[in-house]
């Protein structure tokens, strides 16, 4: 299969909470939709390591510590606020509480960029989100919908003995993996990985 020449668009954003057992085994829960994805930007974390000796650059290497990201979405779903931001839903009153001592939960972020041949699907395995900014503005003669910016850090996580940051599909990805991308968070199995 041929590779995409260009990519554009953003859709099918999902999140998947995970747990880590006392032995270090990571278990991802079923992915949950994050509807209304508008824009996603990620910036690499980790500086280029440079070591000088003998009056020259003697050694250099990258230091992959993941990404700093911003996901702009139409609205933060209540499920995400509870599952990942640590907000508390009061079923009796139907209220959503943000408590100062609440702790968020890590999650995998799944999404796709369309392409000229086929959409490329991505998963960032270990994300932690910050509370979003709360903002709105008055309506004028045109009503522009508000958006929410969700800032997050995507950092390495040990999955099956390998420090993973993210995985994405290619033109060679099997139909079985591609078609099931949003059913379960992809994990490499069967090759010592």
mmCIF file of N, CA, C and O in Angstrom, residues 67-165:
data_model
loop_
_atom_site.group_PDB
_atom_site.id
_atom_site.type_symbol
_atom_site.label_atom_id
_atom_site.label_comp_id
_atom_site.label_asym_id
_atom_site.label_seq_id
_atom_site.Cartn_x
_atom_site.Cartn_y
_atom_site.Cartn_z
ATOM 1 N N UNK A 67 6.081 14.375 24.817
ATOM 2 C CA UNK A 67 5.560 15.597 24.196
ATOM 3 C C UNK A 67 4.795 16.448 25.200
ATOM 4 O O UNK A 67 4.196 15.934 26.129
ATOM 5 N N UNK A 68 4.789 17.755 24.948
ATOM 6 C CA UNK A 68 3.834 18.674 25.562
ATOM 7 C C UNK A 68 2.767 18.892 24.502
ATOM 8 O O UNK A 68 3.096 19.199 23.350
ATOM 9 N N UNK A 69 1.504 18.749 24.872
ATOM 10 C CA UNK A 69 0.459 18.851 23.870
ATOM 11 C C UNK A 69 -0.695 19.734 24.284
ATOM 12 O O UNK A 69 -0.904 20.002 25.469
ATOM 13 N N UNK A 70 -1.449 20.169 23.285
ATOM 14 C CA UNK A 70 -2.689 20.905 23.490
ATOM 15 C C UNK A 70 -3.730 20.322 22.546
ATOM 16 O O UNK A 70 -3.491 20.249 21.336
ATOM 17 N N UNK A 71 -4.843 19.897 23.112
ATOM 18 C CA UNK A 71 -5.972 19.405 22.331
ATOM 19 C C UNK A 71 -7.100 20.406 22.494
ATOM 20 O O UNK A 71 -7.560 20.652 23.612
ATOM 21 N N UNK A 72 -7.511 21.006 21.385
ATOM 22 C CA UNK A 72 -8.632 21.928 21.402
ATOM 23 C C UNK A 72 -9.870 21.142 20.993
ATOM 24 O O UNK A 72 -9.873 20.507 19.928
ATOM 25 N N UNK A 73 -10.883 21.169 21.858
ATOM 26 C CA UNK A 73 -12.116 20.432 21.574
ATOM 27 C C UNK A 73 -13.314 21.341 21.840
ATOM 28 O O UNK A 73 -13.211 22.338 22.549
ATOM 29 N N UNK A 74 -14.446 20.958 21.255
ATOM 30 C CA UNK A 74 -15.657 21.767 21.391
ATOM 31 C C UNK A 74 -16.069 21.887 22.855
ATOM 32 O O UNK A 74 -16.384 22.975 23.331
ATOM 33 N N UNK A 75 -16.057 20.792 23.574
ATOM 34 C CA UNK A 75 -16.481 20.786 24.975
ATOM 35 C C UNK A 75 -15.806 19.618 25.683
ATOM 36 O O UNK A 75 -15.613 18.566 25.082
ATOM 37 N N UNK A 76 -15.452 19.796 26.945
ATOM 38 C CA UNK A 76 -14.863 18.701 27.728
ATOM 39 C C UNK A 76 -15.997 17.781 28.170
ATOM 40 O O UNK A 76 -16.867 18.220 28.924
ATOM 41 N N UNK A 77 -16.019 16.530 27.724
ATOM 42 C CA UNK A 77 -17.086 15.628 28.151
ATOM 43 C C UNK A 77 -17.036 15.370 29.657
ATOM 44 O O UNK A 77 -15.961 15.317 30.256
ATOM 45 N N UNK A 78 -18.193 15.209 30.250
ATOM 46 C CA UNK A 78 -18.272 14.927 31.687
ATOM 47 C C UNK A 78 -17.488 13.672 32.036
ATOM 48 O O UNK A 78 -16.810 13.620 33.059
ATOM 49 N N UNK A 79 -17.552 12.652 31.178
ATOM 50 C CA UNK A 79 -16.835 11.404 31.459
ATOM 51 C C UNK A 79 -15.336 11.655 31.571
ATOM 52 O O UNK A 79 -14.669 11.109 32.456
ATOM 53 N N UNK A 80 -14.767 12.507 30.695
ATOM 54 C CA UNK A 80 -13.350 12.817 30.754
ATOM 55 C C UNK A 80 -13.022 13.622 32.007
ATOM 56 O O UNK A 80 -12.010 13.373 32.662
ATOM 57 N N UNK A 81 -13.878 14.581 32.352
ATOM 58 C CA UNK A 81 -13.657 15.390 33.555
ATOM 59 C C UNK A 81 -13.580 14.509 34.797
ATOM 60 O O UNK A 81 -12.744 14.719 35.680
ATOM 61 N N UNK A 82 -14.452 13.502 34.871
ATOM 62 C CA UNK A 82 -14.457 12.596 36.025
ATOM 63 C C UNK A 82 -13.303 11.599 35.943
ATOM 64 O O UNK A 82 -12.542 11.429 36.889
ATOM 65 N N UNK A 83 -13.165 10.932 34.784
ATOM 66 C CA UNK A 83 -12.173 9.858 34.642
ATOM 67 C C UNK A 83 -10.737 10.346 34.692
ATOM 68 O O UNK A 83 -9.880 9.695 35.297
ATOM 69 N N UNK A 84 -10.430 11.470 34.061
ATOM 70 C CA UNK A 84 -9.042 11.877 33.884
ATOM 71 C C UNK A 84 -8.639 13.154 34.614
ATOM 72 O O UNK A 84 -7.476 13.329 34.945
ATOM 73 N N UNK A 85 -9.596 14.052 34.856
ATOM 74 C CA UNK A 85 -9.268 15.292 35.559
ATOM 75 C C UNK A 85 -9.551 15.201 37.050
ATOM 76 O O UNK A 85 -9.204 16.100 37.806
ATOM 77 N N UNK A 86 -10.230 14.128 37.476
ATOM 78 C CA UNK A 86 -10.491 13.920 38.902
ATOM 79 C C UNK A 86 -11.669 14.695 39.441
ATOM 80 O O UNK A 86 -11.828 14.813 40.660
ATOM 81 N N UNK A 87 -12.514 15.237 38.554
ATOM 82 C CA UNK A 87 -13.702 15.933 39.044
ATOM 83 C C UNK A 87 -14.704 14.911 39.575
ATOM 84 O O UNK A 87 -14.617 13.724 39.274
ATOM 85 N N UNK A 88 -15.614 15.378 40.396
ATOM 86 C CA UNK A 88 -16.548 14.487 41.093
ATOM 87 C C UNK A 88 -17.981 14.811 40.690
ATOM 88 O O UNK A 88 -18.417 15.955 40.805
ATOM 89 N N UNK A 89 -18.710 13.797 40.192
ATOM 90 C CA UNK A 89 -20.105 13.990 39.821
ATOM 91 C C UNK A 89 -20.993 13.615 40.999
ATOM 92 O O UNK A 89 -20.911 12.522 41.539
ATOM 93 N N UNK A 90 -21.830 14.552 41.421
ATOM 94 C CA UNK A 90 -22.779 14.341 42.523
ATOM 95 C C UNK A 90 -24.100 13.902 41.902
ATOM 96 O O UNK A 90 -24.840 14.717 41.339
ATOM 97 N N UNK A 91 -24.387 12.608 41.978
ATOM 98 C CA UNK A 91 -25.597 12.067 41.354
ATOM 99 C C UNK A 91 -26.867 12.610 42.008
ATOM 100 O O UNK A 91 -27.883 12.786 41.336
ATOM 101 N N UNK A 92 -26.811 12.894 43.291
ATOM 102 C CA UNK A 92 -27.993 13.389 43.997
ATOM 103 C C UNK A 92 -28.428 14.750 43.468
ATOM 104 O O UNK A 92 -29.612 14.991 43.222
ATOM 105 N N UNK A 93 -27.469 15.664 43.292
ATOM 106 C CA UNK A 93 -27.784 17.024 42.854
ATOM 107 C C UNK A 93 -27.552 17.246 41.357
ATOM 108 O O UNK A 93 -27.912 18.287 40.820
ATOM 109 N N UNK A 94 -26.886 16.287 40.694
ATOM 110 C CA UNK A 94 -26.573 16.459 39.281
ATOM 111 C C UNK A 94 -25.519 17.515 39.032
ATOM 112 O O UNK A 94 -25.519 18.179 37.999
ATOM 113 N N UNK A 95 -24.594 17.687 39.969
ATOM 114 C CA UNK A 95 -23.546 18.702 39.862
ATOM 115 C C UNK A 95 -22.187 18.052 39.648
ATOM 116 O O UNK A 95 -21.941 16.937 40.093
ATOM 117 N N UNK A 96 -21.304 18.779 38.988
ATOM 118 C CA UNK A 96 -19.937 18.333 38.765
ATOM 119 C C UNK A 96 -19.024 19.234 39.591
ATOM 120 O O UNK A 96 -18.986 20.449 39.384
ATOM 121 N N UNK A 97 -18.306 18.641 40.548
ATOM 122 C CA UNK A 97 -17.460 19.399 41.475
ATOM 123 C C UNK A 97 -15.988 19.271 41.089
ATOM 124 O O UNK A 97 -15.505 18.179 40.821
ATOM 125 N N UNK A 98 -15.286 20.400 41.110
ATOM 126 C CA UNK A 98 -13.830 20.407 40.985
ATOM 127 C C UNK A 98 -13.284 20.662 42.373
ATOM 128 O O UNK A 98 -13.485 21.738 42.939
ATOM 129 N N UNK A 99 -12.627 19.676 42.944
ATOM 130 C CA UNK A 99 -12.086 19.788 44.297
ATOM 131 C C UNK A 99 -10.590 20.067 44.231
ATOM 132 O O UNK A 99 -9.876 19.504 43.392
ATOM 133 N N UNK A 100 -10.123 20.917 45.125
ATOM 134 C CA UNK A 100 -8.722 21.331 45.122
ATOM 135 C C UNK A 100 -7.762 20.169 45.332
ATOM 136 O O UNK A 100 -6.649 20.183 44.810
ATOM 137 N N UNK A 101 -8.174 19.150 46.071
ATOM 138 C CA UNK A 101 -7.290 18.022 46.362
ATOM 139 C C UNK A 101 -7.446 16.862 45.385
ATOM 140 O O UNK A 101 -6.831 15.822 45.562
ATOM 141 N N UNK A 102 -8.257 17.033 44.368
ATOM 142 C CA UNK A 102 -8.503 15.948 43.410
ATOM 143 C C UNK A 102 -7.237 15.636 42.619
ATOM 144 O O UNK A 102 -6.439 16.518 42.306
ATOM 145 N N UNK A 103 -7.064 14.377 42.320
ATOM 146 C CA UNK A 103 -5.935 13.911 41.515
ATOM 147 C C UNK A 103 -6.467 13.365 40.200
ATOM 148 O O UNK A 103 -7.391 12.572 40.174
ATOM 149 N N UNK A 104 -5.883 13.791 39.123
ATOM 150 C CA UNK A 104 -6.249 13.266 37.814
ATOM 151 C C UNK A 104 -5.669 11.883 37.606
ATOM 152 O O UNK A 104 -4.849 11.404 38.391
ATOM 153 N N UNK A 105 -6.111 11.234 36.553
ATOM 154 C CA UNK A 105 -5.632 9.892 36.212
ATOM 155 C C UNK A 105 -4.976 9.909 34.837
ATOM 156 O O UNK A 105 -5.450 10.600 33.931
ATOM 157 N N UNK A 106 -3.916 9.129 34.666
ATOM 158 C CA UNK A 106 -3.279 9.051 33.352
ATOM 159 C C UNK A 106 -4.161 8.296 32.362
ATOM 160 O O UNK A 106 -5.013 7.499 32.745
ATOM 161 N N UNK A 107 -3.919 8.556 31.088
ATOM 162 C CA UNK A 107 -4.734 7.947 30.042
ATOM 163 C C UNK A 107 -3.938 7.875 28.743
ATOM 164 O O UNK A 107 -2.941 8.580 28.566
ATOM 165 N N UNK A 108 -4.395 7.024 27.848
ATOM 166 C CA UNK A 108 -3.872 6.998 26.483
ATOM 167 C C UNK A 108 -4.772 7.902 25.645
ATOM 168 O O UNK A 108 -5.983 7.967 25.874
ATOM 169 N N UNK A 109 -4.193 8.605 24.686
ATOM 170 C CA UNK A 109 -4.943 9.470 23.781
ATOM 171 C C UNK A 109 -4.841 8.892 22.380
ATOM 172 O O UNK A 109 -3.746 8.686 21.863
ATOM 173 N N UNK A 110 -5.995 8.609 21.779
ATOM 174 C CA UNK A 110 -6.056 8.065 20.429
ATOM 175 C C UNK A 110 -6.702 9.105 19.521
ATOM 176 O O UNK A 110 -7.628 9.799 19.936
ATOM 177 N N UNK A 111 -6.241 9.194 18.266
ATOM 178 C CA UNK A 111 -6.781 10.167 17.319
ATOM 179 C C UNK A 111 -6.292 9.802 15.926
ATOM 180 O O UNK A 111 -5.461 8.908 15.764
ATOM 181 N N UNK A 112 -6.820 10.508 14.921
ATOM 182 C CA UNK A 112 -6.335 10.273 13.562
ATOM 183 C C UNK A 112 -6.297 11.562 12.751
ATOM 184 O O UNK A 112 -7.081 12.473 12.977
ATOM 185 N N UNK A 113 -5.330 11.590 11.813
ATOM 186 C CA UNK A 113 -5.197 12.647 10.824
ATOM 187 C C UNK A 113 -5.549 12.024 9.483
ATOM 188 O O UNK A 113 -5.049 10.950 9.150
ATOM 189 N N UNK A 114 -6.396 12.691 8.713
ATOM 190 C CA UNK A 114 -6.738 12.177 7.396
ATOM 191 C C UNK A 114 -5.537 12.350 6.484
ATOM 192 O O UNK A 114 -4.623 13.121 6.770
ATOM 193 N N UNK A 115 -5.520 11.609 5.394
ATOM 194 C CA UNK A 115 -4.433 11.693 4.425
ATOM 195 C C UNK A 115 -4.967 11.570 3.021
ATOM 196 O O UNK A 115 -6.152 11.283 2.822
ATOM 197 N N UNK A 116 -4.107 11.758 2.049
ATOM 198 C CA UNK A 116 -4.554 11.647 0.667
ATOM 199 C C UNK A 116 -4.829 10.200 0.269
ATOM 200 O O UNK A 116 -5.544 9.948 -0.693
ATOM 201 N N UNK A 117 -4.282 9.220 1.000
ATOM 202 C CA UNK A 117 -4.523 7.812 0.721
ATOM 203 C C UNK A 117 -5.413 7.191 1.795
ATOM 204 O O UNK A 117 -6.454 6.613 1.494
ATOM 205 N N UNK A 118 -5.014 7.331 3.061
ATOM 206 C CA UNK A 118 -5.746 6.701 4.175
ATOM 207 C C UNK A 118 -5.404 7.458 5.455
ATOM 208 O O UNK A 118 -4.278 7.939 5.616
ATOM 209 N N UNK A 119 -6.359 7.534 6.357
ATOM 210 C CA UNK A 119 -6.119 8.226 7.630
ATOM 211 C C UNK A 119 -5.024 7.513 8.424
ATOM 212 O O UNK A 119 -4.952 6.283 8.428
ATOM 213 N N UNK A 120 -4.175 8.300 9.088
ATOM 214 C CA UNK A 120 -3.146 7.755 9.967
ATOM 215 C C UNK A 120 -3.669 7.825 11.393
ATOM 216 O O UNK A 120 -4.030 8.897 11.874
ATOM 217 N N UNK A 121 -3.733 6.677 12.042
ATOM 218 C CA UNK A 121 -4.238 6.598 13.415
ATOM 219 C C UNK A 121 -3.070 6.574 14.388
ATOM 220 O O UNK A 121 -2.062 5.921 14.138
ATOM 221 N N UNK A 122 -3.233 7.299 15.501
ATOM 222 C CA UNK A 122 -2.162 7.466 16.485
ATOM 223 C C UNK A 122 -2.657 7.056 17.876
ATOM 224 O O UNK A 122 -3.843 7.186 18.173
ATOM 225 N N UNK A 123 -1.710 6.652 18.721
ATOM 226 C CA UNK A 123 -1.975 6.508 20.150
ATOM 227 C C UNK A 123 -0.760 7.043 20.905
ATOM 228 O O UNK A 123 0.378 6.702 20.582
ATOM 229 N N UNK A 124 -1.014 7.922 21.855
ATOM 230 C CA UNK A 124 0.000 8.393 22.803
ATOM 231 C C UNK A 124 -0.354 7.687 24.103
ATOM 232 O O UNK A 124 -1.432 7.897 24.656
ATOM 233 N N UNK A 125 0.543 6.837 24.597
ATOM 234 C CA UNK A 125 0.209 5.871 25.633
ATOM 235 C C UNK A 125 0.065 6.426 27.046
ATOM 236 O O UNK A 125 -0.669 5.867 27.848
ATOM 237 N N UNK A 126 0.794 7.467 27.378
ATOM 238 C CA UNK A 126 0.857 7.889 28.784
ATOM 239 C C UNK A 126 0.684 9.407 28.891
ATOM 240 O O UNK A 126 1.657 10.144 28.922
ATOM 241 N N UNK A 127 -0.573 9.846 28.952
ATOM 242 C CA UNK A 127 -0.873 11.276 29.003
ATOM 243 C C UNK A 127 -1.440 11.660 30.369
ATOM 244 O O UNK A 127 -2.143 10.878 30.993
ATOM 245 N N UNK A 128 -1.127 12.862 30.776
ATOM 246 C CA UNK A 128 -1.696 13.460 31.984
ATOM 247 C C UNK A 128 -2.152 14.862 31.603
ATOM 248 O O UNK A 128 -1.362 15.646 31.063
ATOM 249 N N UNK A 129 -3.421 15.162 31.873
ATOM 250 C CA UNK A 129 -3.993 16.447 31.456
ATOM 251 C C UNK A 129 -4.050 17.431 32.613
ATOM 252 O O UNK A 129 -4.209 17.050 33.771
ATOM 253 N N UNK A 130 -3.941 18.697 32.261
ATOM 254 C CA UNK A 130 -4.103 19.787 33.209
ATOM 255 C C UNK A 130 -5.543 20.297 33.111
ATOM 256 O O UNK A 130 -6.213 20.081 32.107
ATOM 257 N N UNK A 131 -6.002 20.973 34.145
ATOM 258 C CA UNK A 131 -7.339 21.562 34.102
ATOM 259 C C UNK A 131 -7.421 22.545 32.946
ATOM 260 O O UNK A 131 -6.501 23.315 32.716
ATOM 261 N N UNK A 132 -8.532 22.554 32.215
ATOM 262 C CA UNK A 132 -8.654 23.480 31.091
ATOM 263 C C UNK A 132 -8.969 24.898 31.565
ATOM 264 O O UNK A 132 -9.494 25.099 32.659
ATOM 265 N N UNK A 133 -8.659 25.858 30.725
ATOM 266 C CA UNK A 133 -9.036 27.240 30.971
ATOM 267 C C UNK A 133 -10.546 27.365 30.799
ATOM 268 O O UNK A 133 -11.116 26.775 29.894
ATOM 269 N N UNK A 134 -11.191 28.135 31.664
ATOM 270 C CA UNK A 134 -12.624 28.383 31.545
ATOM 271 C C UNK A 134 -12.776 29.773 30.948
ATOM 272 O O UNK A 134 -12.300 30.762 31.513
ATOM 273 N N UNK A 135 -13.427 29.862 29.766
ATOM 274 C CA UNK A 135 -13.579 31.147 29.100
ATOM 275 C C UNK A 135 -14.791 31.114 28.190
ATOM 276 O O UNK A 135 -15.210 30.058 27.729
ATOM 277 N N UNK A 136 -15.347 32.271 27.947
ATOM 278 C CA UNK A 136 -16.444 32.435 27.001
ATOM 279 C C UNK A 136 -16.499 33.911 26.634
ATOM 280 O O UNK A 136 -15.818 34.739 27.235
ATOM 281 N N UNK A 137 -17.280 34.236 25.630
ATOM 282 C CA UNK A 137 -17.444 35.630 25.250
ATOM 283 C C UNK A 137 -18.878 35.851 24.791
ATOM 284 O O UNK A 137 -19.582 34.903 24.436
ATOM 285 N N UNK A 138 -19.276 37.089 24.809
ATOM 286 C CA UNK A 138 -20.653 37.409 24.459
ATOM 287 C C UNK A 138 -20.931 37.142 22.982
ATOM 288 O O UNK A 138 -20.020 37.195 22.151
ATOM 289 N N UNK A 139 -22.188 36.865 22.670
ATOM 290 C CA UNK A 139 -22.591 36.689 21.282
ATOM 291 C C UNK A 139 -22.720 38.058 20.631
ATOM 292 O O UNK A 139 -23.123 39.029 21.259
ATOM 293 N N UNK A 140 -22.374 38.124 19.371
ATOM 294 C CA UNK A 140 -22.562 39.352 18.595
ATOM 295 C C UNK A 140 -23.545 39.024 17.470
ATOM 296 O O UNK A 140 -24.374 38.134 17.622
ATOM 297 N N UNK A 141 -23.438 39.704 16.330
ATOM 298 C CA UNK A 141 -24.338 39.389 15.227
ATOM 299 C C UNK A 141 -24.080 38.016 14.623
ATOM 300 O O UNK A 141 -24.886 37.501 13.868
ATOM 301 N N UNK A 142 -22.923 37.414 14.958
ATOM 302 C CA UNK A 142 -22.650 36.026 14.603
ATOM 303 C C UNK A 142 -22.280 35.284 15.877
ATOM 304 O O UNK A 142 -21.579 35.816 16.732
ATOM 305 N N UNK A 143 -22.754 34.070 16.005
ATOM 306 C CA UNK A 143 -22.460 33.274 17.205
ATOM 307 C C UNK A 143 -21.357 32.279 16.889
ATOM 308 O O UNK A 143 -21.559 31.330 16.137
ATOM 309 N N UNK A 144 -20.183 32.516 17.445
ATOM 310 C CA UNK A 144 -19.051 31.605 17.282
ATOM 311 C C UNK A 144 -19.022 30.650 18.467
ATOM 312 O O UNK A 144 -18.999 31.097 19.617
ATOM 313 N N UNK A 145 -19.021 29.358 18.220
ATOM 314 C CA UNK A 145 -18.949 28.412 19.341
ATOM 315 C C UNK A 145 -17.636 28.556 20.111
ATOM 316 O O UNK A 145 -16.598 28.849 19.521
ATOM 317 N N UNK A 146 -17.704 28.367 21.407
ATOM 318 C CA UNK A 146 -16.510 28.365 22.243
ATOM 319 C C UNK A 146 -15.800 27.024 22.093
ATOM 320 O O UNK A 146 -16.408 26.022 21.750
ATOM 321 N N UNK A 147 -14.514 27.022 22.368
ATOM 322 C CA UNK A 147 -13.750 25.776 22.415
ATOM 323 C C UNK A 147 -13.026 25.711 23.752
ATOM 324 O O UNK A 147 -12.922 26.708 24.461
ATOM 325 N N UNK A 148 -12.545 24.538 24.094
ATOM 326 C CA UNK A 148 -11.773 24.315 25.308
ATOM 327 C C UNK A 148 -10.401 23.793 24.930
ATOM 328 O O UNK A 148 -10.299 22.900 24.072
ATOM 329 N N UNK A 149 -9.354 24.327 25.565
ATOM 330 C CA UNK A 149 -7.999 23.842 25.333
ATOM 331 C C UNK A 149 -7.590 22.955 26.495
ATOM 332 O O UNK A 149 -7.600 23.384 27.650
ATOM 333 N N UNK A 150 -7.244 21.744 26.164
ATOM 334 C CA UNK A 150 -6.820 20.765 27.144
ATOM 335 C C UNK A 150 -5.318 20.570 26.973
ATOM 336 O O UNK A 150 -4.868 20.039 25.953
ATOM 337 N N UNK A 151 -4.513 21.063 27.919
ATOM 338 C CA UNK A 151 -3.070 20.866 27.830
ATOM 339 C C UNK A 151 -2.720 19.563 28.526
ATOM 340 O O UNK A 151 -3.338 19.188 29.524
ATOM 341 N N UNK A 152 -1.744 18.871 27.962
ATOM 342 C CA UNK A 152 -1.354 17.578 28.525
ATOM 343 C C UNK A 152 0.125 17.314 28.284
ATOM 344 O O UNK A 152 0.759 17.952 27.441
ATOM 345 N N UNK A 153 0.645 16.372 29.041
ATOM 346 C CA UNK A 153 2.004 15.874 28.848
ATOM 347 C C UNK A 153 1.877 14.411 28.470
ATOM 348 O O UNK A 153 1.147 13.655 29.110
ATOM 349 N N UNK A 154 2.571 14.035 27.421
ATOM 350 C CA UNK A 154 2.649 12.638 27.002
ATOM 351 C C UNK A 154 4.077 12.183 27.259
ATOM 352 O O UNK A 154 5.008 12.696 26.643
ATOM 353 N N UNK A 155 4.257 11.251 28.176
ATOM 354 C CA UNK A 155 5.599 10.822 28.543
ATOM 355 C C UNK A 155 5.773 9.325 28.301
ATOM 356 O O UNK A 155 4.784 8.603 28.126
ATOM 357 N N UNK A 156 7.017 8.838 28.289
ATOM 358 C CA UNK A 156 7.256 7.415 28.065
ATOM 359 C C UNK A 156 6.638 6.554 29.168
ATOM 360 O O UNK A 156 6.503 6.984 30.313
ATOM 361 N N UNK A 157 6.244 5.343 28.793
ATOM 362 C CA UNK A 157 5.729 4.353 29.730
ATOM 363 C C UNK A 157 6.284 2.997 29.311
ATOM 364 O O UNK A 157 6.465 2.734 28.121
ATOM 365 N N UNK A 158 6.576 2.148 30.275
ATOM 366 C CA UNK A 158 7.083 0.814 29.958
ATOM 367 C C UNK A 158 5.904 -0.092 29.648
ATOM 368 O O UNK A 158 5.040 -0.329 30.497
ATOM 369 N N UNK A 159 5.861 -0.564 28.399
ATOM 370 C CA UNK A 159 4.839 -1.508 27.946
ATOM 371 C C UNK A 159 5.551 -2.745 27.426
ATOM 372 O O UNK A 159 6.300 -2.654 26.452
ATOM 373 N N UNK A 160 5.338 -3.849 28.095
ATOM 374 C CA UNK A 160 5.925 -5.121 27.653
ATOM 375 C C UNK A 160 7.442 -5.026 27.502
ATOM 376 O O UNK A 160 8.022 -5.540 26.543
ATOM 377 N N UNK A 161 8.080 -4.329 28.435
ATOM 378 C CA UNK A 161 9.536 -4.263 28.474
ATOM 379 C C UNK A 161 10.163 -3.189 27.600
ATOM 380 O O UNK A 161 11.385 -3.097 27.527
ATOM 381 N N UNK A 162 9.356 -2.367 26.918
ATOM 382 C CA UNK A 162 9.878 -1.320 26.037
ATOM 383 C C UNK A 162 9.317 0.029 26.477
ATOM 384 O O UNK A 162 8.136 0.131 26.786
ATOM 385 N N UNK A 163 10.175 1.055 26.501
ATOM 386 C CA UNK A 163 9.709 2.407 26.841
ATOM 387 C C UNK A 163 9.029 3.002 25.619
ATOM 388 O O UNK A 163 9.687 3.435 24.685
ATOM 389 N N UNK A 164 7.698 3.032 25.623
ATOM 390 C CA UNK A 164 6.925 3.529 24.486
ATOM 391 C C UNK A 164 6.433 4.953 24.768
ATOM 392 O O UNK A 164 6.047 5.272 25.886
ATOM 393 N N UNK A 165 6.386 5.766 23.715
ATOM 394 C CA UNK A 165 5.798 7.095 23.777
ATOM 395 C C UNK A 165 4.515 7.108 22.956
ATOM 396 O O UNK A 165 3.458 7.462 23.446
#
